[in-house]
Backbone as JSON Lines, residues from 0, in Angstrom:
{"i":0,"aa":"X","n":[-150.2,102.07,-31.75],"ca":[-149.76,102.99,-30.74],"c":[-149.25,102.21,-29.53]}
{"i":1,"aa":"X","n":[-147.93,102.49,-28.77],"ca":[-147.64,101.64,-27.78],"c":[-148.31,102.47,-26.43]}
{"i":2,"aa":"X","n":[-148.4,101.1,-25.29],"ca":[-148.97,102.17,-24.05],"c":[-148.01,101.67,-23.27]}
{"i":3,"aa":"X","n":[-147.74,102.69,-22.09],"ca":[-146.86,102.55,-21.07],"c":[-147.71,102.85,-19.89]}
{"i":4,"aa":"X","n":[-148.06,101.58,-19.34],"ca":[-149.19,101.9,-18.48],"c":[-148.84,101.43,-17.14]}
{"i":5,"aa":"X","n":[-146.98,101.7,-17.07],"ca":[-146.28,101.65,-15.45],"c":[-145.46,102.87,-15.19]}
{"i":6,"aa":"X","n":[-146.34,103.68,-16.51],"ca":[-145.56,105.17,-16.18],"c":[-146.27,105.99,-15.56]}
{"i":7,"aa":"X","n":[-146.29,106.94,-14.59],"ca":[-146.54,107.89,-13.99],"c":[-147.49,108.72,-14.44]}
{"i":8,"aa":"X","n":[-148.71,109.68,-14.63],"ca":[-148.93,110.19,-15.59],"c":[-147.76,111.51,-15.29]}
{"i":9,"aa":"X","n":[-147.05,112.63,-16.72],"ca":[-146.45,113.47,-16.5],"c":[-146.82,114.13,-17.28]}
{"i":10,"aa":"X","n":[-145.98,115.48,-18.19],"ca":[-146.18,115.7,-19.46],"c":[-144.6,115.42,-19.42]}
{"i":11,"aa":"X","n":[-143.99,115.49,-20.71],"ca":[-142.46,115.36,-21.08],"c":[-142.9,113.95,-22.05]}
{"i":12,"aa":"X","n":[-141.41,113.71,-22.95],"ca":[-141.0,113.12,-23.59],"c":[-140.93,111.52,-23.05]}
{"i":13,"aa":"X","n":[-141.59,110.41,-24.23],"ca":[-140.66,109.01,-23.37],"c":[-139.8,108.54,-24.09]}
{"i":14,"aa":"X","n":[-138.72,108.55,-23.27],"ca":[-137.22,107.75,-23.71],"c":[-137.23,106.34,-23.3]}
{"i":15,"aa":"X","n":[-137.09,105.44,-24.33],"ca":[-136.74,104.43,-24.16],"c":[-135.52,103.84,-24.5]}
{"i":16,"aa":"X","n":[-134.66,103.11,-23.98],"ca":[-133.52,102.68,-23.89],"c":[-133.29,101.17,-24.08]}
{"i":17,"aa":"X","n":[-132.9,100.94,-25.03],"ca":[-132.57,99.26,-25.47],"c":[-130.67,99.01,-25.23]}
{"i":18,"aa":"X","n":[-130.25,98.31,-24.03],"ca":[-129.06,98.26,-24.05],"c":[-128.61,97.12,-24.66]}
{"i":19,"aa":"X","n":[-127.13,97.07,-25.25],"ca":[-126.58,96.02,-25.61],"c":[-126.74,95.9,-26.86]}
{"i":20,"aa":"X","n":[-126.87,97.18,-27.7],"ca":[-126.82,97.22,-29.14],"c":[-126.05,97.54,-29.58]}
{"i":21,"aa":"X","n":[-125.23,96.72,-30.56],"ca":[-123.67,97.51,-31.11],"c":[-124.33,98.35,-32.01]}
{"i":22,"aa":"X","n":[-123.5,98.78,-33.22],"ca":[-123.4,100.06,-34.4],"c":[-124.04,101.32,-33.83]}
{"i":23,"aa":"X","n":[-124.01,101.77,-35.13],"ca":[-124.55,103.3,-35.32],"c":[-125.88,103.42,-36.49]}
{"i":24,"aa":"X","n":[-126.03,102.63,-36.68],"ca":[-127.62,102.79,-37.47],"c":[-128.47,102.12,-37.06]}
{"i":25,"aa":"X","n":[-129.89,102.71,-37.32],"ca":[-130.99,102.67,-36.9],"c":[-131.08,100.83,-36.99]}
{"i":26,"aa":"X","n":[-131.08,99.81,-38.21],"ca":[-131.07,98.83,-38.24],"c":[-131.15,97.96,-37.41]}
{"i":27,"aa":"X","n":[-129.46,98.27,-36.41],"ca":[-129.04,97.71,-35.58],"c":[-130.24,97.63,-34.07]}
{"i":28,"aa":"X","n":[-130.99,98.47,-33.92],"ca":[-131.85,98.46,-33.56],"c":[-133.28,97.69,-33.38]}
{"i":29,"aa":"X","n":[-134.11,98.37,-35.38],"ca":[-135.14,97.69,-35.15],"c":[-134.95,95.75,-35.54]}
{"i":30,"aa":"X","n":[-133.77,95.78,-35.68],"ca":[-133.2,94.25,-35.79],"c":[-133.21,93.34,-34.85]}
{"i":31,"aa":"X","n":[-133.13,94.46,-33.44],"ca":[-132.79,93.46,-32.13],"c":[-133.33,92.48,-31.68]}
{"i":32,"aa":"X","n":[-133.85,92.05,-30.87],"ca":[-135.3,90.69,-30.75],"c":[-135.56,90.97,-29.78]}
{"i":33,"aa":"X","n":[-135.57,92.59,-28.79],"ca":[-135.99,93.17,-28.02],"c":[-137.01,94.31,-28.68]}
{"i":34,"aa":"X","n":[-136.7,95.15,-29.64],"ca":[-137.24,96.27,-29.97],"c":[-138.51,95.0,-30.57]}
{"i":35,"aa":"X","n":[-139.88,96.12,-30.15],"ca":[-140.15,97.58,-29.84],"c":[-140.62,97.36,-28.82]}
{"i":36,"aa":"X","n":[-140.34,96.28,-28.18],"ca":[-141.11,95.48,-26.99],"c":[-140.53,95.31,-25.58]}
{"i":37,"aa":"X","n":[-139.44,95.2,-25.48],"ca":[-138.99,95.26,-24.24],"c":[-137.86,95.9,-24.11]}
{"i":38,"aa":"X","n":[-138.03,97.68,-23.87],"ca":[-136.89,98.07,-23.67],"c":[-135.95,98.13,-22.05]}
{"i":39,"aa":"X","n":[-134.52,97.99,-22.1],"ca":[-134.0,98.08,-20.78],"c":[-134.64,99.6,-19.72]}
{"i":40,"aa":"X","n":[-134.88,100.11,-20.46],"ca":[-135.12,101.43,-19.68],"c":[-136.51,102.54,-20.46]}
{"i":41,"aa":"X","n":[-136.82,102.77,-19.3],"ca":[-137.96,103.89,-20.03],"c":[-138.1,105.06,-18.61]}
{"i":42,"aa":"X","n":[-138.09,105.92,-19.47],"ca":[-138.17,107.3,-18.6],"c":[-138.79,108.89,-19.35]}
{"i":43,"aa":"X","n":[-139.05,109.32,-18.24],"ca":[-140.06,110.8,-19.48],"c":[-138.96,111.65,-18.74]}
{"i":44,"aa":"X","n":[-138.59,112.19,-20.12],"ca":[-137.92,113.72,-20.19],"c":[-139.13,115.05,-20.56]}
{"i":45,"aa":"X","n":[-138.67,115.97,-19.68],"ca":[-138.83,117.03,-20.05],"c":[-138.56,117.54,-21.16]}
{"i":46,"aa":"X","n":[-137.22,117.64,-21.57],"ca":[-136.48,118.5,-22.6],"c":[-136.23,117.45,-23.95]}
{"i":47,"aa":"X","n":[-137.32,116.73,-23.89],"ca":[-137.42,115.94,-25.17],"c":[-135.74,115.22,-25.74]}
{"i":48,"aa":"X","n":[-135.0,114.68,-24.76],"ca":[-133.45,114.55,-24.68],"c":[-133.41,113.37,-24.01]}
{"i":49,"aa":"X","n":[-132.11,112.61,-24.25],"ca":[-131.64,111.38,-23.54],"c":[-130.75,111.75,-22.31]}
{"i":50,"aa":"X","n":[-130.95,111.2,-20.82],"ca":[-129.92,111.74,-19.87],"c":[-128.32,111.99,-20.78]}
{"i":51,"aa":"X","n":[-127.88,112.73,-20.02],"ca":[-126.36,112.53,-20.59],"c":[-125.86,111.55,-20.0]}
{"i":52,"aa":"X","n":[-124.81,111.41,-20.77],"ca":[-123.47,109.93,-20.45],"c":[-124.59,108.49,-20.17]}
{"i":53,"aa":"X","n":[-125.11,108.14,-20.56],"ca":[-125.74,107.52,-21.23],"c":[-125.11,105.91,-21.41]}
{"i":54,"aa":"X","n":[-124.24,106.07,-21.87],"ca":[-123.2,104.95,-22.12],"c":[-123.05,104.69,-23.88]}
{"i":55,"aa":"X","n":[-122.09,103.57,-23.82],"ca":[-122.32,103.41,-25.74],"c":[-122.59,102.59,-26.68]}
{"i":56,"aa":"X","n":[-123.47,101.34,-25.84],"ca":[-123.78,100.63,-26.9],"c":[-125.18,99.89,-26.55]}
{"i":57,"aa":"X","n":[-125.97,101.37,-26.92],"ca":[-127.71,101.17,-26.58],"c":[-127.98,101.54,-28.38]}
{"i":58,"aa":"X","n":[-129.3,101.48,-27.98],"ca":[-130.54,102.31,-28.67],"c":[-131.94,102.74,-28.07]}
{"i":59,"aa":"X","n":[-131.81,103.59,-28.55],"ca":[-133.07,104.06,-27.87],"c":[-134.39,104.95,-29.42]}
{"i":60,"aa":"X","n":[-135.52,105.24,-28.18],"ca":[-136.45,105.95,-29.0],"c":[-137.4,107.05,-28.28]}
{"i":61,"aa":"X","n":[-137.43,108.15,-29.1],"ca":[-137.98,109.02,-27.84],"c":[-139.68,109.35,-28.74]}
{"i":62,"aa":"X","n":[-140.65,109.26,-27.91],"ca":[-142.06,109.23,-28.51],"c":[-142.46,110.46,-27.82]}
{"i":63,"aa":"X","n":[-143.3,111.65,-28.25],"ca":[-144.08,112.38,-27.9],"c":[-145.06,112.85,-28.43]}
{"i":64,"aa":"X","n":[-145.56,113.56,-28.31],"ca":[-146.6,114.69,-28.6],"c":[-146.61,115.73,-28.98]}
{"i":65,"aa":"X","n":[-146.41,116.27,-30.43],"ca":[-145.87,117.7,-30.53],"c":[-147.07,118.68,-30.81]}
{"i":66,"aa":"X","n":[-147.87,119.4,-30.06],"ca":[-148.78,120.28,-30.74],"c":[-148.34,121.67,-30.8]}
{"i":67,"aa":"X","n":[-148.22,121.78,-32.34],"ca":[-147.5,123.6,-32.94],"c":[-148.83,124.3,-32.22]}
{"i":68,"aa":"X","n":[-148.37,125.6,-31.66],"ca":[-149.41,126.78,-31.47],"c":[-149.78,127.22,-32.29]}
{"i":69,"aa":"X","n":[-149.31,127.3,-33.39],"ca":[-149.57,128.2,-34.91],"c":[-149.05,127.73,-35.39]}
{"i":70,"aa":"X","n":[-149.58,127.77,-36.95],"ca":[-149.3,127.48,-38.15],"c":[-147.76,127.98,-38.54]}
{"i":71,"aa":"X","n":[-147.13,126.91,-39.09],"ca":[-145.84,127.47,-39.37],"c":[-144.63,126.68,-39.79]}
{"i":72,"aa":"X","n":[-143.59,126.96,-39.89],"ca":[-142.35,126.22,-40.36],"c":[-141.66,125.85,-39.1]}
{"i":73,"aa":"X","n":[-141.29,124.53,-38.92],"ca":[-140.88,124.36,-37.26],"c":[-139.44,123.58,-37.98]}
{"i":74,"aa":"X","n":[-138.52,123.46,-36.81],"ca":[-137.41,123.0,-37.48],"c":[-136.67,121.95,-36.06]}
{"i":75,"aa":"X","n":[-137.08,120.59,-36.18],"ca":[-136.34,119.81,-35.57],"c":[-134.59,119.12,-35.61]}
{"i":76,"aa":"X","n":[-133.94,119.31,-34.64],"ca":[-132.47,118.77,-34.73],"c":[-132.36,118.03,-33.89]}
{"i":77,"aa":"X","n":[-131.57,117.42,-34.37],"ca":[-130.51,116.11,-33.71],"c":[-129.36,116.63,-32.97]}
{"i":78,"aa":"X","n":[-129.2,116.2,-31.99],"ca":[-127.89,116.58,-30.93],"c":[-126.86,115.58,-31.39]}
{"i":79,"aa":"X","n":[-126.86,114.45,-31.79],"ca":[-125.82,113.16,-32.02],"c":[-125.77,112.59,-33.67]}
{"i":80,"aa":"X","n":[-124.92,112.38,-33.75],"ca":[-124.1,112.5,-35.29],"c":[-124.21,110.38,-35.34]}
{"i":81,"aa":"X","n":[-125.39,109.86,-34.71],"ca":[-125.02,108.14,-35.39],"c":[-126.35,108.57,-35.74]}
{"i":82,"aa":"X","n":[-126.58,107.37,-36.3],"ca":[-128.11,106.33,-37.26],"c":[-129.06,107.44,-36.78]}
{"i":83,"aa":"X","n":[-130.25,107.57,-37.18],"ca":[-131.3,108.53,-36.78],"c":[-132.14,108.48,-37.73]}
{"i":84,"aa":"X","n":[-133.33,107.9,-37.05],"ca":[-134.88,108.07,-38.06],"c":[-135.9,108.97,-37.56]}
{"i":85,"aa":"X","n":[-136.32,109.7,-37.57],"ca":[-137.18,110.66,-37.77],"c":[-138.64,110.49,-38.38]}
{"i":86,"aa":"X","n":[-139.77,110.09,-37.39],"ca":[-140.9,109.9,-38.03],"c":[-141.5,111.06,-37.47]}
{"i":87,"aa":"X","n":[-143.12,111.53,-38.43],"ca":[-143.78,112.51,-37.93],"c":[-145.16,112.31,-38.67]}
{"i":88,"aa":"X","n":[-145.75,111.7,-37.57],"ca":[-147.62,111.35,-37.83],"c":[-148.18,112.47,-38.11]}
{"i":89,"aa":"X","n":[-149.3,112.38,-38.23],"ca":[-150.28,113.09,-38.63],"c":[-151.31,112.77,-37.72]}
C-alpha cells in the first residue's frame, strides 16, 4: 500500500502525475525509473478525474477508496481513449 504522508487529510481521489512519458500504453509508464515512486505531481480530486488540459506526455494514476452502499452491479468508465489499466482489490 503506498502512503502519502505530505498530503492534507481530505476525502477525494489521489492523482498522481509522472511527467515526461512518451506513448499511450500503460508500459510506457510502469517502465519509467520514476514510477511508482516519485511522481512529478500529486493532488486529491474530488470527482475521481485528472485536472483538465493536463498536457501530453505524462502518466499518471488515480488511487481511491470505493465503498458500494449496496450490493450491486456498478459500472466504471474511462473518459480517455490511450493505455488504461484498471485494478480492483478486494
Amino acid at each position: 500500500m503506498t502512503s502519502f504522508p505530505d498530503l492534507p487529510a481530505q476525502h477525494g481521489a489521489i492523482v498522481e502525475k509522472w511527467e515526461s512519458v512518451d506513448g499511450n500504453e500503460v508500459k510506457e509508464l510502469i517502465d519509467n525509473p520514476r514510477f511508482p515512486n516519485l511522481p512529478s505531481k500529486i493532488y486529491i480530486s474530488t470527482s475521481f478525474a485528472e485536472p483538465s488540459n493536463w498536457g501530453d506526455t505524462y502518466g499518471s494514476r488515480i488511487t481511491a477508496l470505493f465503498k458500494a452502499p449496496m450490493t450491486g452491479a456498478y459500472i466504471f468508465r474511462f473518459g480517455k481513449f490511450s493505455g488504461k489499466l484498471f485494478r480492483f482489490d478486494r
